[in-house]
Coordinates of C-alpha atoms in Angstrom, one line a residue:
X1 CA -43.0 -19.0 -52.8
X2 CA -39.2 -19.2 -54.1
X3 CA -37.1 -21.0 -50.9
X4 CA -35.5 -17.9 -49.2
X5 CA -31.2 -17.8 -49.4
X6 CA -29.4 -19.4 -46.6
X7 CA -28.8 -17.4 -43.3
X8 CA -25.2 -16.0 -43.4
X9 CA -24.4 -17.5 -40.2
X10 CA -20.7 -17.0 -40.1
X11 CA -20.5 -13.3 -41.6
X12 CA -23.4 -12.3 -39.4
X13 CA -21.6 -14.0 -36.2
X14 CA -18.4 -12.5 -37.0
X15 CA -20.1 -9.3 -37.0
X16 CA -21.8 -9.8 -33.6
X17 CA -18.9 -11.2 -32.0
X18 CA -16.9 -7.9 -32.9
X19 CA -19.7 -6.1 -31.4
X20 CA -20.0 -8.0 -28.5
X21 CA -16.5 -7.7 -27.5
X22 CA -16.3 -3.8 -28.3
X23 CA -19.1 -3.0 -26.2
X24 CA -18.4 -4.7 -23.5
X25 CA -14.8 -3.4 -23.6
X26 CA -16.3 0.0 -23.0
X27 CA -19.6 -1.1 -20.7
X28 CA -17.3 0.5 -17.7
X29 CA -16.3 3.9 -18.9
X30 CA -17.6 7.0 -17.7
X31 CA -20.6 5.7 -15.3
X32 CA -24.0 4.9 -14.8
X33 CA -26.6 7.0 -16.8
X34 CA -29.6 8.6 -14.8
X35 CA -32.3 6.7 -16.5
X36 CA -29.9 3.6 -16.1
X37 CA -29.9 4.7 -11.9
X38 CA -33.9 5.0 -12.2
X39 CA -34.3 1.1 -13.9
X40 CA -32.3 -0.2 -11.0
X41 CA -34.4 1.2 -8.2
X42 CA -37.3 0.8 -9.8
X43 CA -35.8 -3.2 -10.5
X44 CA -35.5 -3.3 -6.7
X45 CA -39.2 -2.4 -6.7
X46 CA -40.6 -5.2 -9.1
X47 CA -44.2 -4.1 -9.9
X48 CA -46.4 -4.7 -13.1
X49 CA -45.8 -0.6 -14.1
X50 CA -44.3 2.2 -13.2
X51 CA -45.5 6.1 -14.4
X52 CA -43.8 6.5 -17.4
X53 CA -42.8 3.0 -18.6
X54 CA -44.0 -0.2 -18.2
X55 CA -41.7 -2.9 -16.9
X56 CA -39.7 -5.0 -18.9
X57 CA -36.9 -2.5 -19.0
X58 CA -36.7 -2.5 -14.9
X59 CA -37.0 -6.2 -15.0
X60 CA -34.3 -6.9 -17.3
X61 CA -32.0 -4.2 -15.0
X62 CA -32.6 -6.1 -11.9
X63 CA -32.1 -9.4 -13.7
X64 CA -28.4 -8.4 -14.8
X65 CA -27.2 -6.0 -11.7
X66 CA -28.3 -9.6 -9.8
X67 CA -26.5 -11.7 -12.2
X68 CA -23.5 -9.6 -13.2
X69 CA -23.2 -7.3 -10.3
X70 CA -24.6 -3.9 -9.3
X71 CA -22.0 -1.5 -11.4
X72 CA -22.1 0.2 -15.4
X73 CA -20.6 -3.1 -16.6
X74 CA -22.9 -5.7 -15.0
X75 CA -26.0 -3.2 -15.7
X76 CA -25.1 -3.0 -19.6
X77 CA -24.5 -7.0 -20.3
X78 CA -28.3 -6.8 -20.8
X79 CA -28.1 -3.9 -23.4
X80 CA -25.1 -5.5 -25.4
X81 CA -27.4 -8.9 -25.5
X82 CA -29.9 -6.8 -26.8
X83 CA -28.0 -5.2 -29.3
X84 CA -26.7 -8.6 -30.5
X85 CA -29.5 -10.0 -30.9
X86 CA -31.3 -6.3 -32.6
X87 CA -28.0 -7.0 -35.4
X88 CA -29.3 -10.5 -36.4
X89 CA -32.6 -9.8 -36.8
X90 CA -32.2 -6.9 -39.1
X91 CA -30.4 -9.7 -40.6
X92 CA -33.1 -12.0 -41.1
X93 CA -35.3 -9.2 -42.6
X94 CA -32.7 -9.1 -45.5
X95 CA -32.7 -12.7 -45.8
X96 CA -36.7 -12.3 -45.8
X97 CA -36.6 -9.9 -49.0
X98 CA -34.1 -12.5 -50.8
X99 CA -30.5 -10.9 -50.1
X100 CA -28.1 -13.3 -49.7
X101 CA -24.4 -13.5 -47.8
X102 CA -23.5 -10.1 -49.2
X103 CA -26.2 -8.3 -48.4
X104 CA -26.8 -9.5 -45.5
X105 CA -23.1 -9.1 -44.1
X106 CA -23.5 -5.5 -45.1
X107 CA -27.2 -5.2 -43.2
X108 CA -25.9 -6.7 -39.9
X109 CA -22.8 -4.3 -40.2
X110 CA -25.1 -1.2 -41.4
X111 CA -27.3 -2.1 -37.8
X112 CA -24.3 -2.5 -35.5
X113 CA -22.3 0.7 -36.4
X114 CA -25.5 2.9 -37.0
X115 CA -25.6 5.6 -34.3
X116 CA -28.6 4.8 -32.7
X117 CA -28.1 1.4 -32.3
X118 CA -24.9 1.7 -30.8
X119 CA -26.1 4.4 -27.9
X120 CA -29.1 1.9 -27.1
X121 CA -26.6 -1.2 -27.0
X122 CA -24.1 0.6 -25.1
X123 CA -26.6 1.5 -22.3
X124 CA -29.9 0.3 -20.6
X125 CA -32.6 2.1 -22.1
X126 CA -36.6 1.3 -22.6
X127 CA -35.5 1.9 -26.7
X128 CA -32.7 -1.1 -26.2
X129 CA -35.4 -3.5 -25.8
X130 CA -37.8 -1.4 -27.9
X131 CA -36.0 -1.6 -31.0
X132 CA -35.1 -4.9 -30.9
X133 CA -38.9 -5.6 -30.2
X134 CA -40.1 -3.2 -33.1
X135 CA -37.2 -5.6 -35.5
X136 CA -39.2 -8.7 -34.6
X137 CA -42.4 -8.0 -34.7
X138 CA -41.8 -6.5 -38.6
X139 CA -40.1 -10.3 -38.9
X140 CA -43.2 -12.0 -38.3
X141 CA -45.4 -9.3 -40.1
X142 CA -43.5 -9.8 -43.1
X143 CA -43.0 -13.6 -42.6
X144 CA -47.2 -13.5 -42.5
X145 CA -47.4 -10.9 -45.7
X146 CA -44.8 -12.7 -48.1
X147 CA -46.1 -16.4 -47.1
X148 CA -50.1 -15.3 -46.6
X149 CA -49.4 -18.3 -43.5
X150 CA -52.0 -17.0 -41.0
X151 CA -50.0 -18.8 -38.3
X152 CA -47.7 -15.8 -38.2
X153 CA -50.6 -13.8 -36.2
X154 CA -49.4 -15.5 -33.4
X155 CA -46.0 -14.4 -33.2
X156 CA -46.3 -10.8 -34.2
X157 CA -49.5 -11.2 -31.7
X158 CA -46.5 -12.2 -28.8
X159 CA -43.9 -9.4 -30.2
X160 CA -46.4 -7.2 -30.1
X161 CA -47.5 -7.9 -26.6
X162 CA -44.2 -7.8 -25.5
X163 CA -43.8 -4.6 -26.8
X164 CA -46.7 -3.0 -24.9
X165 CA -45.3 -4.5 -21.9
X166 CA -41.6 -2.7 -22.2
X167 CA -43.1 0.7 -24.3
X168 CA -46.1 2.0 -25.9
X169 CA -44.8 3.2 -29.1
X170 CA -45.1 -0.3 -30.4
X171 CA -49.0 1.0 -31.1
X172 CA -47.1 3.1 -34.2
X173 CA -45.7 0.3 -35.3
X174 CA -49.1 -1.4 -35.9
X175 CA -50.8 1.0 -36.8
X176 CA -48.5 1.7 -39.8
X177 CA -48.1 -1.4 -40.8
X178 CA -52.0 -1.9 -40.6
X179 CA -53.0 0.9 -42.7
X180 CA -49.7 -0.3 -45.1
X181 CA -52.0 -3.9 -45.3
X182 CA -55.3 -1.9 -45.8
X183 CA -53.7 0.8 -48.5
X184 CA -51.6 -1.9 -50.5
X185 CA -52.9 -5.3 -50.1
X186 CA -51.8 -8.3 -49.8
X187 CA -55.5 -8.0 -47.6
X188 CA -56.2 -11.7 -47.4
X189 CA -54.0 -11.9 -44.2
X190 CA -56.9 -9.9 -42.6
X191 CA -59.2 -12.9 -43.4
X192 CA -58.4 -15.0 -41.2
X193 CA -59.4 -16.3 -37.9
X194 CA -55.9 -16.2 -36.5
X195 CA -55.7 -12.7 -36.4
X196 CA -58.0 -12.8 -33.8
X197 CA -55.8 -15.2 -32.1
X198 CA -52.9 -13.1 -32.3
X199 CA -54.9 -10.2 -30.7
X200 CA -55.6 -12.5 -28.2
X201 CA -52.1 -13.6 -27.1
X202 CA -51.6 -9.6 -27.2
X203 CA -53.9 -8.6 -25.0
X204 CA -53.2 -11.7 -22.4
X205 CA -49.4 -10.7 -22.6
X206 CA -50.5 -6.9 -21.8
X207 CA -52.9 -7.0 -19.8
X208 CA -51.6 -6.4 -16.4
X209 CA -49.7 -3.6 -17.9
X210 CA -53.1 -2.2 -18.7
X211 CA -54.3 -2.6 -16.0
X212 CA -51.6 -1.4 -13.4
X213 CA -52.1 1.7 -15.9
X214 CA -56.0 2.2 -15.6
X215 CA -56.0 1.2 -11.6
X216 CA -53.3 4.3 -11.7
X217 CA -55.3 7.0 -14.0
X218 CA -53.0 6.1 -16.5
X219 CA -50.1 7.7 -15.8
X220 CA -47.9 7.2 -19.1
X221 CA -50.6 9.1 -21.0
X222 CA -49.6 11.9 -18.5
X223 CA -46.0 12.0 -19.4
X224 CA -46.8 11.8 -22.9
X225 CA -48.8 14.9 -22.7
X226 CA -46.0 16.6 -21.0
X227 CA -43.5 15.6 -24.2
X228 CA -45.9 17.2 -26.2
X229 CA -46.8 19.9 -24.3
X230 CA -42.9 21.0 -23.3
X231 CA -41.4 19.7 -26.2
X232 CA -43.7 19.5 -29.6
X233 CA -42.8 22.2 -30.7
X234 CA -39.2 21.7 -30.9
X235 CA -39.6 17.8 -31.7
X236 CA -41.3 19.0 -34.8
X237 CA -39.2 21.2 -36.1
X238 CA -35.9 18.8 -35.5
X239 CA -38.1 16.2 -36.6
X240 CA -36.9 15.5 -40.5
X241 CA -33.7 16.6 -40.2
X242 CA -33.0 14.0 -37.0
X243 CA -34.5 11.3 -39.7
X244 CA -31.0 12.1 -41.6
X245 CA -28.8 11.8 -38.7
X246 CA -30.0 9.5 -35.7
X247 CA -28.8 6.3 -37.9
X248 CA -26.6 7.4 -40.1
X249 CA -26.1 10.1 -43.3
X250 CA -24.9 7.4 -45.2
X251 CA -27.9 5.3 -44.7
X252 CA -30.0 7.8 -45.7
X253 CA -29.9 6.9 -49.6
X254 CA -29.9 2.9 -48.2
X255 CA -33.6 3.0 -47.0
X256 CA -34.6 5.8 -49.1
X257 CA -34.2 3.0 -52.1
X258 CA -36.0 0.8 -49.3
X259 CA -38.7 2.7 -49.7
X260 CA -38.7 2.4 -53.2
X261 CA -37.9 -0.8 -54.6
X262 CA -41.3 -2.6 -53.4
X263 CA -43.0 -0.4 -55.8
X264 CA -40.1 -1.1 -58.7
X265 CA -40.2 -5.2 -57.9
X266 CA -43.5 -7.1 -58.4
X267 CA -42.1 -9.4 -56.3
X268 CA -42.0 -7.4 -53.8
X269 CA -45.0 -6.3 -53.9
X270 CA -45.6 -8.0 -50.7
X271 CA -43.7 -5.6 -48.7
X272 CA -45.6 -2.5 -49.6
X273 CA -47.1 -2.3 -46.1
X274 CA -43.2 -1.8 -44.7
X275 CA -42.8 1.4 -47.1
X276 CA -46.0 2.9 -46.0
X277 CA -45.4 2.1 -42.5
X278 CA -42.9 4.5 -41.9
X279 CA -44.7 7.8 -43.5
X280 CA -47.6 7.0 -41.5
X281 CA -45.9 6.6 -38.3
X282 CA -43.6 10.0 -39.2
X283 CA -47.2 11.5 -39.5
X284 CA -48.3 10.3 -36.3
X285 CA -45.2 11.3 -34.1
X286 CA -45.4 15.0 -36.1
X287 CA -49.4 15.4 -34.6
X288 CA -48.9 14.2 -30.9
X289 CA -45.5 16.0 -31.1
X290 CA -43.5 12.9 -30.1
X291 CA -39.7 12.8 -30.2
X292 CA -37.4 12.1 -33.5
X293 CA -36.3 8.7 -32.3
X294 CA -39.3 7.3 -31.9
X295 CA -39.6 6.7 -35.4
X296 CA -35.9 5.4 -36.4
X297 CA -36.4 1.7 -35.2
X298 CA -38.5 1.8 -38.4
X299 CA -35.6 2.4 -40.8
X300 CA -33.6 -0.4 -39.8
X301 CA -35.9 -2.9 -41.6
X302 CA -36.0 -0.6 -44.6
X303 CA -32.2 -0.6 -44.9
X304 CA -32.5 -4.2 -44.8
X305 CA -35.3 -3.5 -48.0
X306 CA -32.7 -1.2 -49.4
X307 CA -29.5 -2.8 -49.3
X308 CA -29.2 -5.2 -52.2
X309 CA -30.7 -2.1 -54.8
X310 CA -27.7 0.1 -53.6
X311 CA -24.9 -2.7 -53.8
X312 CA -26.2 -3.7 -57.3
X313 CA -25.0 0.2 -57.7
X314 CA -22.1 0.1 -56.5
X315 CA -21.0 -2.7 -58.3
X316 CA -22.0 -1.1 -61.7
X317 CA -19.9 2.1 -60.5
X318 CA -16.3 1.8 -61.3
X319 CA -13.6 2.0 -58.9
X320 CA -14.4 6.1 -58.1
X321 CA -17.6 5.6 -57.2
X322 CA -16.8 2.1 -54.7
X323 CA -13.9 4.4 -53.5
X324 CA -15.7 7.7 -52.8
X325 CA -18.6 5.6 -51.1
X326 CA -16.3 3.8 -49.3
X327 CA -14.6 7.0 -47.6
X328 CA -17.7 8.5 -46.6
X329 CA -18.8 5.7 -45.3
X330 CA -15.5 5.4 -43.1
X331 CA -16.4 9.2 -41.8
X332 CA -19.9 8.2 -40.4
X333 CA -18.6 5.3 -39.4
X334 CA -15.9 7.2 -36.7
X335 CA -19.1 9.8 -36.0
X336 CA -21.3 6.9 -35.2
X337 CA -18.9 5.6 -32.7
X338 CA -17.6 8.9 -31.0
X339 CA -21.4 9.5 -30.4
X340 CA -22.7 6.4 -29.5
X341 CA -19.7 4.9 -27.5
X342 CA -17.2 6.3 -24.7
X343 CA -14.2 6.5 -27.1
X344 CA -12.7 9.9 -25.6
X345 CA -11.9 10.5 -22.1
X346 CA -14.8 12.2 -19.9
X347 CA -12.7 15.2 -19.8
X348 CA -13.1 16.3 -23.8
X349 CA -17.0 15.8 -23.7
X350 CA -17.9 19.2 -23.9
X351 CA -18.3 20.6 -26.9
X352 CA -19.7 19.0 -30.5
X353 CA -20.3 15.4 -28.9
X354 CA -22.7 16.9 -25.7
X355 CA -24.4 18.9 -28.6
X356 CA -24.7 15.9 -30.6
X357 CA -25.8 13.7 -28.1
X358 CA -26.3 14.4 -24.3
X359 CA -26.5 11.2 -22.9
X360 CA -22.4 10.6 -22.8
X361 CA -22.6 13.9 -20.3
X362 CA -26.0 12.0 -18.2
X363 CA -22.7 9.6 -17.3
X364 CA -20.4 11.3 -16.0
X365 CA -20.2 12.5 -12.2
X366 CA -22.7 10.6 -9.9
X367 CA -20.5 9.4 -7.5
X368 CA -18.9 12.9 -7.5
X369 CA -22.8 14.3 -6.8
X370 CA -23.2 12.1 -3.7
X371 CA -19.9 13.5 -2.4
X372 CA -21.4 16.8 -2.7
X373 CA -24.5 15.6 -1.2
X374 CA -23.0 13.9 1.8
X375 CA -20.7 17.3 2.1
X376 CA -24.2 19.3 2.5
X377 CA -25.8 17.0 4.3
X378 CA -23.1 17.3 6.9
X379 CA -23.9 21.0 7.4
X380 CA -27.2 20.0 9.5
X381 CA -26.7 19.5 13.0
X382 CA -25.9 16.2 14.3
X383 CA -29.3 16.8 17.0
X384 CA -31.6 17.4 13.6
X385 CA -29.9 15.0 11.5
X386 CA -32.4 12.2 12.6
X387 CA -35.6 14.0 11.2
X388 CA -33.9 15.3 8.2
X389 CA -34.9 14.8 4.8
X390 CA -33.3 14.5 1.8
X391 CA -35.2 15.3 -1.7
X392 CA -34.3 15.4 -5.0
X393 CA -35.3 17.2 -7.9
X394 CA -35.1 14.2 -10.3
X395 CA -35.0 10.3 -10.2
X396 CA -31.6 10.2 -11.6
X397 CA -30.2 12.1 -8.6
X398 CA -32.3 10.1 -6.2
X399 CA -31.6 6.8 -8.2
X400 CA -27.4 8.2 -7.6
X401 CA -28.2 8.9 -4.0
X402 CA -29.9 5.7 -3.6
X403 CA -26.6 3.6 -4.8
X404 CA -23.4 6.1 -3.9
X405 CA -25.5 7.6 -0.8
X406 CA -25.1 4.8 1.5
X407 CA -21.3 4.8 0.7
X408 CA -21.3 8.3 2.4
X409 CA -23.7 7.2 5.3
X410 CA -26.4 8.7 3.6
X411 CA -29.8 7.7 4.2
X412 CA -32.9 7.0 1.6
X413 CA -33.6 10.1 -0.4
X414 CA -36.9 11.2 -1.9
X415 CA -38.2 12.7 -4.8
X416 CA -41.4 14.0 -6.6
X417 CA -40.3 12.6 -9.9
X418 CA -42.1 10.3 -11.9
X419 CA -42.4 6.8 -9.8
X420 CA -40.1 7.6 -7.1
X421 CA -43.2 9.7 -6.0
X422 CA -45.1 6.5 -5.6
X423 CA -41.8 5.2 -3.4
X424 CA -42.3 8.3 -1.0
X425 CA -43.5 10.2 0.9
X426 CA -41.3 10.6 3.6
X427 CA -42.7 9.8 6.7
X428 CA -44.3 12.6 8.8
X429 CA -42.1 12.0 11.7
X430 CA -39.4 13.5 9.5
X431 CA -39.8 17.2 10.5
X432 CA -36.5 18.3 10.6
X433 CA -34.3 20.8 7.9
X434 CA -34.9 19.7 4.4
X435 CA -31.9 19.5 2.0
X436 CA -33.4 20.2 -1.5
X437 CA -31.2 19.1 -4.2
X438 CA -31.9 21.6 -7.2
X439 CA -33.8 24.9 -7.3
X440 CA -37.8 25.9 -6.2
X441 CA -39.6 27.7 -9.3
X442 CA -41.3 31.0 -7.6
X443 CA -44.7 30.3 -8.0
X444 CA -44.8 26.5 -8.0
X445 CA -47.1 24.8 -5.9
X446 CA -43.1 24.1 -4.3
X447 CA -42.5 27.1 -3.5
X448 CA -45.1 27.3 -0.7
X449 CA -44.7 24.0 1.3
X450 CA -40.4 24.6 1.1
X451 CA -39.5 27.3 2.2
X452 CA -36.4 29.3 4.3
X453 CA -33.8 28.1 1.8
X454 CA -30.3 28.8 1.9
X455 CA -27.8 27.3 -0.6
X456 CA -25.0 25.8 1.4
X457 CA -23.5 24.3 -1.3
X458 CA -22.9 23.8 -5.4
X459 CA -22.3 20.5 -7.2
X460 CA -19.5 20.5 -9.2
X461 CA -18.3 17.2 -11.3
X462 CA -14.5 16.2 -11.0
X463 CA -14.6 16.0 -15.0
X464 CA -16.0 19.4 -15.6
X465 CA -18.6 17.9 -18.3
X466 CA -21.7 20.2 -18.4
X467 CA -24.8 17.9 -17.6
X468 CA -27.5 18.8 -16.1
X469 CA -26.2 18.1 -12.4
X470 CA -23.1 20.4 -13.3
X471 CA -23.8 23.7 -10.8
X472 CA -26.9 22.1 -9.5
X473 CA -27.7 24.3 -5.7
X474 CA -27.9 22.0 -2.4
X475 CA -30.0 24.4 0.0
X476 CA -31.4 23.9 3.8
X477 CA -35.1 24.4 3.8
X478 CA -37.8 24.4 5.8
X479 CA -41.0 22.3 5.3
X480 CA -44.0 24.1 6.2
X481 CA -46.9 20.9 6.1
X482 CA -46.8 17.3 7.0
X483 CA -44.9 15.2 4.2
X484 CA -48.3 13.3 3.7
X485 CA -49.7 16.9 2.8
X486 CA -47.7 17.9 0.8
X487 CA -46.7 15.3 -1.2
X488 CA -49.5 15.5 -3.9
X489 CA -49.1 19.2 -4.5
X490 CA -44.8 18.3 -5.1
X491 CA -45.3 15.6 -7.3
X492 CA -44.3 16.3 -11.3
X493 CA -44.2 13.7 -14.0
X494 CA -42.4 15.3 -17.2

């Protein structure tokens, strides 16, 4: 094998430097986001799983909140690392095809202002360690196919272990590369015994994972079932076009000619499995009905594959096509970054940005909501306040409760959601009013074990953003079994 080009050290740096400072410039605006409330409680409750995610993502919450404090900022130093480090490997994947300073430099900026990877390095999210996991673990597998070193089996063995032990979706992954390796070669990689190594160190690094799951009934497989079943449907259809637009537009014709040029080079020929991959893992996600996203981790390596093709094209354009490029460029550029990051006051979410992506809006207003709360929870009587319960409809408004609550002499909330049912149930002693954050569905199993309600209240954030908190009922109820009774029937995953 021809020796690969140097690593562009100081272009790459510059690049993660500039994004290191720019996120954490903005790591404090608007708030904490409800999944980012959930990782922190369930942080504070270190276990080897949790019902829908397993628990590097908690882990790594209650490693920075301890290290950098308990607020957005010290929460997100973790994402921001993660992000840095996501930037350099795509990096190294261009390096790994041959592209040299240039391309390179134009990968690692292509990663850090793509839109996805600036909402999952701006905020705590399972897919902030995912995709930096998913960009390592295609390292190694291409270090393994382009050198034939069986060695290699042992680190995409540990990536990929990792992976199962912060999200599932790493199976994908595999999958599509292994049916790449079996449909285009090079196969000899197979033959060897340190694959079975590599699987090995997999399933040592996952096993407790596993087996938190199974000792559970396998609880993640539940909320899976409940994506597909609520939201196939829709997933599908948004499917292709969210391909276009979760990175960027004008990355789309980058690892389209990603996709490509292994087939054009015999010297690439290698990296066949990497253009297959990502077909067979679109296929995949458009059977089980998974979400859009899922999938775009994938592309960032093929923009790596496509980058040099399309700057050889550029430079054999004249000064039009550079400058026409260049300007739309700019425009997704400025998109990317009023989606991805807190660049406009709270107060001018609504609109185009919510609809383009909700999460900014899942930010905004949770110590406002525990106002609210405390304001309805004053309402009981001080003689039933004792055996009063508070309960939730979600974990993000139990995880706000949980922080902001205590500030309003609040005491532990409880919901059915996900793991915070495995937190609860209340005690039984608690027999006094209930104060139900959220609405009952007639006909629920709900609706029969909480009854009496009467709305005493409506949330209403001080930034008028329309979340899904935004008019969310506080009502008095009644509870009509023991908590220990009823639990089981209130509990919902999805």
């Amino acid at each position: 094998m021809g020796a690969q080009p140097r690593f562009a050290v100081l272009p790459v740096g510059i690049v993660v430097a500039v994004q290191a400072v720019v996120l954490t410039a903005l790591s404090g605006r608007y708030g904490f986001h409800r999944d980012e409330l959930y990782f922190v409680a369930a942080g504070r409750r270190p276990d080897w799983g949790y019902v829908d995610n397993p628990p590097i993502t908690p882990w790594l919450a209650r490693a920075s909140t301890a290290l950098f404090g308990e607020t957005p900022s010290g929460l997100r130093v973790v994402a921001t690392l993660l992000g840095m480090a996501t930037v350099v490997v795509v990096a190294l994947i261009a390096r790994e095809f041959g592209g040299g300073r240039g391309v390179q430099l134009c990968t690692a900026l292509a990663t850090a202002l793509s839109s996805y990877v600036l909402v999952v390095s701006h905020m705590l999210a399972t897919n902030s360690a995912d995709v930096l996991l998913w960009s390592v673990l295609t390292l190694c597998g291409l270090r393994l196919l382009r050198t034939g070193d069986g060695r290699w089996w042992l680190a995409v063995g540990a990536a990929a272990g990792l992976g199962l032990a912060n999200k599932w979706l790493v199976l994908l992954l595999l999958s599509g590369l292994g049916i790449g390796v079996a449909v285009a070669g090079p196969r000899r990689v197979l033959r060897t015994w340190w694959l079975a190594a590599g699987v090995g160190i997999a399933a040592v690094l996952a096993a407790p994972v596993l087996l938190w799951q199974a000792s559970h009934g396998w609880p993640m497989l539940t909320v899976a079932g409940g994506i597909s079943e609520d939201d196939g449907a829709e997933n599908r259809l948004l499917f292709v076009p969210m391909q276009l637009v979760l990175l960027s537009p004008v990355l789309v014709p980058v690892w389209i000619a990603g996709l490509v040029r292994p087939w054009r080079e015999p010297g690439l020929r290698w990296a066949r499995p990497l253009a297959i991959a990502y077909p067979v893992v679109c296929v995949e996600l458009l059977i089980v009905g998974g979400k859009p996203y899922y999938a775009v981790p994938l592309l960032l390596p093929l923009v790596a594959l496509g980058a040099e093709p399309v700057l050889r094209w550029l430079g054999r354009g004249g000064p039009l096509r550079r400058a026409l490029t260049g300007a739309a460029a700019a425009v997704c550029v400025v998109v990317s970054v009023l989606i991805g990051l807190p660049v406009v006051p709270a107060t001018a979410l609504n609109g185009p940005l919510l609809a383009l992506n909700k999460e900014p809006g899942e930010q905004v207003g949770w110590p406002d909501f525990a106002g609210s709360v405390a304001g309805a929870w004053q309402r009981i009587p001080d003689a039933e306040r004792d055996t009063a319960v508070i309960l939730t409809g979600n974990y993000g408004e139990a995880g706000a409760l949980e922080r902001y609550g205590p500030e309003h002499g609040l005491p532990q909330p409880y919901s059915p959601h996900m793991s915070y049912a495995d937190w609860g149930p209340p005690p039984d002693r608690l027999i006094g009013p209930v104060l139900l954050v959220g609405r009952i569905e007639p006909g629920s199993p709900a609706a029969g074990l909480i009854t009496g309600c009467r709305a005493v209240a409506k949330h209403h954030n001080a930034a008028g953003v329309d979340n899904e908190e935004e008019g969310v009922p506080l009502s008095l109820c009644t509870l009509t079994r023991p908590w220990s009774v009823a639990w089981p029937q209130l509990r919902h995953y999805y």
